[in-house]
PDB file of C-alpha atoms in Angstrom:
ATOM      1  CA  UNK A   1     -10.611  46.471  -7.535  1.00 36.00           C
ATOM      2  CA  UNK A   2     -14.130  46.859  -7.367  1.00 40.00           C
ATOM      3  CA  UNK A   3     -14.832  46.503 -11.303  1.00 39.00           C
ATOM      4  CA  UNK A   4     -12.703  43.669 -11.609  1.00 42.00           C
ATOM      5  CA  UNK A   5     -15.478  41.561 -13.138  1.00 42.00           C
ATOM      6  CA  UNK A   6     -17.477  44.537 -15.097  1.00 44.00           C
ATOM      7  CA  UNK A   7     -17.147  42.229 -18.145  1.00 47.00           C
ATOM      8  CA  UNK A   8     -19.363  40.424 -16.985  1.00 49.00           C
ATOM      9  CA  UNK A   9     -23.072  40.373 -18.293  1.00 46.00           C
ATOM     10  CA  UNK A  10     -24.843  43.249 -16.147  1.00 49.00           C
ATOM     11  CA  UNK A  11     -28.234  41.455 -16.874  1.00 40.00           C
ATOM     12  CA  UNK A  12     -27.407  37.458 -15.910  1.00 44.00           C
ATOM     13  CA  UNK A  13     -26.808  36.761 -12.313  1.00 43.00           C
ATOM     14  CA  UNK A  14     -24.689  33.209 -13.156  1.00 45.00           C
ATOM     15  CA  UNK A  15     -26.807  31.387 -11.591  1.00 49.00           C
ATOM     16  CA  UNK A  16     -28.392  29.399 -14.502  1.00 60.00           C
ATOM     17  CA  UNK A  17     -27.362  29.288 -18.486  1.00 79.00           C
ATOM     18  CA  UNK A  18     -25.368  27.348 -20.375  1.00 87.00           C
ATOM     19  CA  UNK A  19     -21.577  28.961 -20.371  1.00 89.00           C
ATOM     20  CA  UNK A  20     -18.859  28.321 -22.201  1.00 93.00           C
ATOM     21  CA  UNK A  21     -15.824  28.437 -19.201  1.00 94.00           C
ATOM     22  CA  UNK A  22     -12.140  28.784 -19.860  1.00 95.00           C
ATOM     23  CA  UNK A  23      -9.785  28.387 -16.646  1.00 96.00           C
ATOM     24  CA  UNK A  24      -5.806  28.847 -17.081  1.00 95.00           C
ATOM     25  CA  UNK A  25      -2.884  27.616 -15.201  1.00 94.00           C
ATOM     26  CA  UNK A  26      -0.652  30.189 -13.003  1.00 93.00           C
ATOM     27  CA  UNK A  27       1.715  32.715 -15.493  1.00 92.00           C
ATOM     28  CA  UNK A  28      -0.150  29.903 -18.571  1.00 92.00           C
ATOM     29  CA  UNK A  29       2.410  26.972 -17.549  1.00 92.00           C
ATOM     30  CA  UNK A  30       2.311  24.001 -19.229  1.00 93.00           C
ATOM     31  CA  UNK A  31       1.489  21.851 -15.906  1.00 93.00           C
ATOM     32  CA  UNK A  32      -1.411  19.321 -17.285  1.00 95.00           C
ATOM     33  CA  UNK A  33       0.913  17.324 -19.988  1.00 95.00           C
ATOM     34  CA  UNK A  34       2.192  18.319 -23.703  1.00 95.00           C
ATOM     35  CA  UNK A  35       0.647  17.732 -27.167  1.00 95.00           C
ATOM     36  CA  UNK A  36       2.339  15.512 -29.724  1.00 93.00           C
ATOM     37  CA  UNK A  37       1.304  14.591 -33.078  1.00 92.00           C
ATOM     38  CA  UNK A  38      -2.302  16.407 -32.407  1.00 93.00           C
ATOM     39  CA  UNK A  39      -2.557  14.207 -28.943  1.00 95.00           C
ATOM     40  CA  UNK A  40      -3.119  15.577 -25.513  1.00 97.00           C
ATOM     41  CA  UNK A  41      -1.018  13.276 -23.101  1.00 97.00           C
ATOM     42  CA  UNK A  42      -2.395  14.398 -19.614  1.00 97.00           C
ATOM     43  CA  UNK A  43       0.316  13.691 -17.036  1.00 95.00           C
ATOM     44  CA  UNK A  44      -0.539  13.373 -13.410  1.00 94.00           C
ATOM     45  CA  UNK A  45      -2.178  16.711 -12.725  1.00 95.00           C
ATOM     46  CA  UNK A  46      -3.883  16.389 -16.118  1.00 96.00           C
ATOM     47  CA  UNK A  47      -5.093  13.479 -14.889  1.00 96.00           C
ATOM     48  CA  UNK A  48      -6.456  14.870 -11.473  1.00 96.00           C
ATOM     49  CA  UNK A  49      -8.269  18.098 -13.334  1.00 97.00           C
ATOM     50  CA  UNK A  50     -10.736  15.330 -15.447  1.00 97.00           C
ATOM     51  CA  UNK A  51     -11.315  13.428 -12.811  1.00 97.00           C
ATOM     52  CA  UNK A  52     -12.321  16.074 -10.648  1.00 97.00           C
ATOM     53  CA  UNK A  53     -14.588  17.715 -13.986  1.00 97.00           C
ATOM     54  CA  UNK A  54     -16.160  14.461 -14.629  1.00 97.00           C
ATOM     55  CA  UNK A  55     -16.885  14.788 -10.870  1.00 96.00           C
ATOM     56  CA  UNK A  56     -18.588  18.383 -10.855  1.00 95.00           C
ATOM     57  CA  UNK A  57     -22.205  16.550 -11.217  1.00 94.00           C
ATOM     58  CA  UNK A  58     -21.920  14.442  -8.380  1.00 93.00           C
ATOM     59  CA  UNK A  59     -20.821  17.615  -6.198  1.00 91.00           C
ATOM     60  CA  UNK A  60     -23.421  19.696  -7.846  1.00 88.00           C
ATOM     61  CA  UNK A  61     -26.621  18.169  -8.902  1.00 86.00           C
ATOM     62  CA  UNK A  62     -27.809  20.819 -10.926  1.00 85.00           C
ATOM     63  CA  UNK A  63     -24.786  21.070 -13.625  1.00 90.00           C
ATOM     64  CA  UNK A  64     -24.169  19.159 -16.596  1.00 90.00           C
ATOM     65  CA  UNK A  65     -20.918  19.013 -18.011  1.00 94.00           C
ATOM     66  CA  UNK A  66     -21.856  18.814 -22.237  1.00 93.00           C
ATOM     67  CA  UNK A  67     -17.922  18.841 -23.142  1.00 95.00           C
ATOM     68  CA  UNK A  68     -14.538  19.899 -22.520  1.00 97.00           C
ATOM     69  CA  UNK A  69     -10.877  19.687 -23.334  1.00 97.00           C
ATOM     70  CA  UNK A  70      -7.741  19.584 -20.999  1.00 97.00           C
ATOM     71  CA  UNK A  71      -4.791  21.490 -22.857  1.00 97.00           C
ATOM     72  CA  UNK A  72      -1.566  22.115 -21.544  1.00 96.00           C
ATOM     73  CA  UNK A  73      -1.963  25.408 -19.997  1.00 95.00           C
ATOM     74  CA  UNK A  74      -5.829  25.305 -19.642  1.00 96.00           C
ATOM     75  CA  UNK A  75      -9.215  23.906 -19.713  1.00 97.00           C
ATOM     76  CA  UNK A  76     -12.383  24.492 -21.425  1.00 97.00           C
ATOM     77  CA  UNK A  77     -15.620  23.337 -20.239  1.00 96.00           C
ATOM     78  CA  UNK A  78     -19.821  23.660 -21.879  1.00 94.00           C
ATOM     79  CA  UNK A  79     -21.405  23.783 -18.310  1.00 92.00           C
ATOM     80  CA  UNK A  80     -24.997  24.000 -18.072  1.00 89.00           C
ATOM     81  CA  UNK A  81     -26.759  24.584 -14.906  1.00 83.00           C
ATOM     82  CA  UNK A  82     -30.836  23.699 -14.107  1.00 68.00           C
ATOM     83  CA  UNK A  83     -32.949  26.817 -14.277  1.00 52.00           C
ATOM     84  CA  UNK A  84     -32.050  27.468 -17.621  1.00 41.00           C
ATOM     85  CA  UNK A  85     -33.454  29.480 -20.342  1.00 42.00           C
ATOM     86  CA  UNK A  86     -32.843  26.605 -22.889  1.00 40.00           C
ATOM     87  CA  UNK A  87     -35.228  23.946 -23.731  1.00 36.00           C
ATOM     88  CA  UNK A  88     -33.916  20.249 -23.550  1.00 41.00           C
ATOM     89  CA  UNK A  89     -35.352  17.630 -24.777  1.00 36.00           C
ATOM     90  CA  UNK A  90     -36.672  15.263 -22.337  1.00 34.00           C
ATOM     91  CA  UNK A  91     -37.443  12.656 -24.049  1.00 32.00           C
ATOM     92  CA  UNK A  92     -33.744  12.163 -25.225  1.00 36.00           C
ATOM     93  CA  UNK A  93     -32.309   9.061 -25.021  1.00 39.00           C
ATOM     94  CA  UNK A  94     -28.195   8.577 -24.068  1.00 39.00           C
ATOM     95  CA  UNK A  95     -26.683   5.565 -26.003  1.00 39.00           C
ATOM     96  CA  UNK A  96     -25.061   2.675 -23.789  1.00 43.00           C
ATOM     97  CA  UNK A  97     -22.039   3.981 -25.822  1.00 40.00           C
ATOM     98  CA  UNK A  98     -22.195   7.322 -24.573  1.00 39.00           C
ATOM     99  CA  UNK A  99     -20.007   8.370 -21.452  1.00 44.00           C
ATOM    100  CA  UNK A 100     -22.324  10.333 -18.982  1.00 48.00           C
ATOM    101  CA  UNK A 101     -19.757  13.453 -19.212  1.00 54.00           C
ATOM    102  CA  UNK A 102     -21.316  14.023 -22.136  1.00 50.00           C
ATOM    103  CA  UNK A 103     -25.194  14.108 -22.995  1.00 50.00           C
ATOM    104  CA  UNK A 104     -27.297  14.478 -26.110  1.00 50.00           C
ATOM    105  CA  UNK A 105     -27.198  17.989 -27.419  1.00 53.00           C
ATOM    106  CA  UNK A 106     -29.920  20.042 -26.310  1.00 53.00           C
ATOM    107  CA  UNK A 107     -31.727  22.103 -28.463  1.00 49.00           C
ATOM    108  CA  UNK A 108     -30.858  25.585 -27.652  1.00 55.00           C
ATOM    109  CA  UNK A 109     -33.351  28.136 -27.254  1.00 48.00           C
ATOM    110  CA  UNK A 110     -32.352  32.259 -26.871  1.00 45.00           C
ATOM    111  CA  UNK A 111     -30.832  33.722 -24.194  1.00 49.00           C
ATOM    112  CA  UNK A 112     -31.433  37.310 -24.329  1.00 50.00           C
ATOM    113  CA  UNK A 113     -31.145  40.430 -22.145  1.00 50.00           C
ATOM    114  CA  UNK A 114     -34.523  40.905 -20.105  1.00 51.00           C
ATOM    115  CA  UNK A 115     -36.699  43.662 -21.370  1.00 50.00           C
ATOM    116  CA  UNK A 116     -37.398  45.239 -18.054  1.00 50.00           C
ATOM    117  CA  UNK A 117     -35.069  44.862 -14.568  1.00 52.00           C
ATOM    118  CA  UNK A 118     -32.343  45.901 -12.107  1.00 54.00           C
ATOM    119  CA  UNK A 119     -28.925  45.514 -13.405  1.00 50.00           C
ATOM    120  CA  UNK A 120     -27.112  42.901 -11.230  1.00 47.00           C
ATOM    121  CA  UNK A 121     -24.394  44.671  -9.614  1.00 50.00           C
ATOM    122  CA  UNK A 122     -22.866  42.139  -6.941  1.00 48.00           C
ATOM    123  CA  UNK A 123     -20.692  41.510  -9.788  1.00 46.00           C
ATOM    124  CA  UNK A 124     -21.045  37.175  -9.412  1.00 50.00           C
ATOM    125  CA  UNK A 125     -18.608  36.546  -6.518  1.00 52.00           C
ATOM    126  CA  UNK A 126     -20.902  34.045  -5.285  1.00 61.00           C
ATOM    127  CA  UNK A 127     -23.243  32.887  -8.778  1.00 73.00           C
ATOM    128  CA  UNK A 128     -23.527  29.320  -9.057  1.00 79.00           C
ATOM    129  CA  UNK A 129     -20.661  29.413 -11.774  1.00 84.00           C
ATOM    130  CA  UNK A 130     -18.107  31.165  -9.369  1.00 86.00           C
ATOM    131  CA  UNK A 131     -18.769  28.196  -6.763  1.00 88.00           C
ATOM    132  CA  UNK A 132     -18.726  25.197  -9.105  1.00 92.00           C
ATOM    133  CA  UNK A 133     -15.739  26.865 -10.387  1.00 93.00           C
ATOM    134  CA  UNK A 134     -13.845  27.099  -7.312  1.00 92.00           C
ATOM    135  CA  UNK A 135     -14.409  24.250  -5.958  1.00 94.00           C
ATOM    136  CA  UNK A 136     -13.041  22.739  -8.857  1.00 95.00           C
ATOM    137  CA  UNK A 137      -9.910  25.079  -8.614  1.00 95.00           C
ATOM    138  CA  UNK A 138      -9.653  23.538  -4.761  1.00 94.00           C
ATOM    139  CA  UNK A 139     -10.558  19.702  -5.606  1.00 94.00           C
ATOM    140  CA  UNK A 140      -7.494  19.702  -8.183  1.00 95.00           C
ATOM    141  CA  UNK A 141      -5.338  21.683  -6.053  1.00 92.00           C
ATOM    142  CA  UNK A 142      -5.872  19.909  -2.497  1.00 92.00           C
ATOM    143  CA  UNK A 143      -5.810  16.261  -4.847  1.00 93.00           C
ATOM    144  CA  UNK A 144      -2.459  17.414  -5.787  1.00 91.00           C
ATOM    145  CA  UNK A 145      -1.058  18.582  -3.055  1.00 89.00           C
ATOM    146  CA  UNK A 146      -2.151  15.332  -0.886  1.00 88.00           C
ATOM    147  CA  UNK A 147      -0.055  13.160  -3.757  1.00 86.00           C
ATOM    148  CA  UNK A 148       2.491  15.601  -3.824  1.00 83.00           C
ATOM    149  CA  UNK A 149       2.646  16.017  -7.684  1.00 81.00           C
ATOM    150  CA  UNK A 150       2.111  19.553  -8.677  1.00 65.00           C
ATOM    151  CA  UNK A 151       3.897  23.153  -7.972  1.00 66.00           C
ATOM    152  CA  UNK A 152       1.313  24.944  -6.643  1.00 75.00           C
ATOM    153  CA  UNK A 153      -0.426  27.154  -6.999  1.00 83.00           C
ATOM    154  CA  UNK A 154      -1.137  25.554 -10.530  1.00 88.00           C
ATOM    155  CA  UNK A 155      -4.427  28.171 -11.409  1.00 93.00           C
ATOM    156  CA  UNK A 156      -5.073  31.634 -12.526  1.00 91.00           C
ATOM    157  CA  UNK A 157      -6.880  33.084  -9.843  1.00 87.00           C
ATOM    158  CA  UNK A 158      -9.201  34.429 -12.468  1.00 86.00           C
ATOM    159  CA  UNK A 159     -11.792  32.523 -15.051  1.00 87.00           C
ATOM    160  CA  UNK A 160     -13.531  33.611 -17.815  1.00 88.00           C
ATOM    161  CA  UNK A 161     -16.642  32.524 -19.025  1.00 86.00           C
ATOM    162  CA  UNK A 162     -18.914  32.867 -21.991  1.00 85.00           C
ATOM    163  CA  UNK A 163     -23.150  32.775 -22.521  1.00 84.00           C
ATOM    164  CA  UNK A 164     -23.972  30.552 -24.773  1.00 86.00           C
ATOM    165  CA  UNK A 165     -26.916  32.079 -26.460  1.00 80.00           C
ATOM    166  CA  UNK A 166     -28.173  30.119 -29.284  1.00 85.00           C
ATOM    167  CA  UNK A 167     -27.912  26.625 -31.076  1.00 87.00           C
ATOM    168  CA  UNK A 168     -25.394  28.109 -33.270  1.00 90.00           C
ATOM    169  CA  UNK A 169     -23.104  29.101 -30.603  1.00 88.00           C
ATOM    170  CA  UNK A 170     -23.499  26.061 -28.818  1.00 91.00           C
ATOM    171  CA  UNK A 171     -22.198  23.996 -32.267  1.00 93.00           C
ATOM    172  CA  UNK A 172     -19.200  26.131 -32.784  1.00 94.00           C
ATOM    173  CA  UNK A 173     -18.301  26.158 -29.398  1.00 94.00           C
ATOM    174  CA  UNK A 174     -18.719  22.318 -29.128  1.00 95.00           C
ATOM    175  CA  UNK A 175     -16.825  21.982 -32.425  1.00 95.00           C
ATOM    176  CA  UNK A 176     -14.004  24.497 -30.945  1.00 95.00           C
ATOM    177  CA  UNK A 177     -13.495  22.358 -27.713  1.00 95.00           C
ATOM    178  CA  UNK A 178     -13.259  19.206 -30.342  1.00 96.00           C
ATOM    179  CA  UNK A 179     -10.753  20.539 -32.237  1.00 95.00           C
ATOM    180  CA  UNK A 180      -8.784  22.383 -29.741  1.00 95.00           C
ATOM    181  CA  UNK A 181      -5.970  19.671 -29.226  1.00 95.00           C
ATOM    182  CA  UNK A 182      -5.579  19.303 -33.224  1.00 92.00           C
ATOM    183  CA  UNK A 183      -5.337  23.529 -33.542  1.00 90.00           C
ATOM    184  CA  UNK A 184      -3.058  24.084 -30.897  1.00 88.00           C
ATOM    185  CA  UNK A 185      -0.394  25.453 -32.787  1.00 85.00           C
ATOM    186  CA  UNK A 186      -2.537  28.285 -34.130  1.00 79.00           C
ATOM    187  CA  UNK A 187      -3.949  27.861 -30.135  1.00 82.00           C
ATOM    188  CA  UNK A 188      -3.767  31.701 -28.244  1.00 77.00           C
ATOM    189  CA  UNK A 189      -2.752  29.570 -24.840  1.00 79.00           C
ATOM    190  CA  UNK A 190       0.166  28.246 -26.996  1.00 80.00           C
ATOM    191  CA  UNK A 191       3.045  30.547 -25.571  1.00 74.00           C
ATOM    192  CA  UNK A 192       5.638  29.029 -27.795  1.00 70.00           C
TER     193      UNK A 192
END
């Protein structure tokens, strides 16, 4: 069990970045609501899991949520953390329009491998990403189980996550988590 999370990038602790996270419901069930005629329609839990991601920010200071989806049998999420390699620019302004979930592109520098250093080895059980994960996990779950409205347990106990490296990345990942609810018959979380 100990190289359960080799995947992993050897050379980024987790701690900072800006990842592109994918979380999935126990054995993929469809537990957050069904798509129809390229619409999500969250039920209940659905419901609970964006209220408790458009609450991540308030329970950790240092992460900005730039977009995600809710799907049937999973999320996706653009989380970016402070201490980042990327260069934002500061002097952005957010429209009135614009919900706070979701703020002005930033303008993406590199992320690459260090030239010289250690390999990180402790293999991210406790990186910045695995806690604001899991305490998402645990807000959704104990929210649930306090209205009882879900069958629980309603998450994979895995995630898997992403670095976003470059602009480029960022745009087609942004454009992915767009589109996600209108593709989700071609969709790899679509069991059917």
């Amino acid at each position: 069990m100990a190289d359960r999370h080799m995947f992993r990038a050897e050379w980024h602790d987790y701690n900072d970045g800006i990842l592109f996270v994918t979380v999935c419901t126990k054995d993929k069930k469809h537990l957050f609501g069904t798509i129809t005629n390229y619409e999500m329609h969250k039920n209940a839990l659905g419901t609970i899991v964006e209220e408790c991601i458009k609450a991540i920010p308030e329970h950790h200071p240092q992460v900005t949520i730039h977009n995600y989806v809710i799907m049937p049998n999973h999320i996706h999420l653009i989380i970016a953390t402070v201490g980042t390699r990327y260069i934002a620019s500061a002097t952005a302004k957010i429209p009135e329009t614009t919900k706070p979930i979701n703020p002005p592109k930033p303008s993406i520098g590199c992320l690459k491998p260090p030239v010289h250093g250690e390999p990180i080895i402790d293999y991210h059980h406790n990186s910045r990403l695995a806690v604001i994960i899991g305490s998402l996990k645990a807000a959704v779950t104990r929210i649930a189980r306090t209205r009882c409205i879900a069958s629980l347990p309603c998450w994979q106990s895995r995630f898997h996550e992403h670095i976003i490296r470059n602009q480029r990345a960022f745009d087609n990942i942004m454009d992915y988590i767009d589109n996600n609810v209108a593709r989700w018959e071609q969709d790899c979380f679509n069991l059917k």
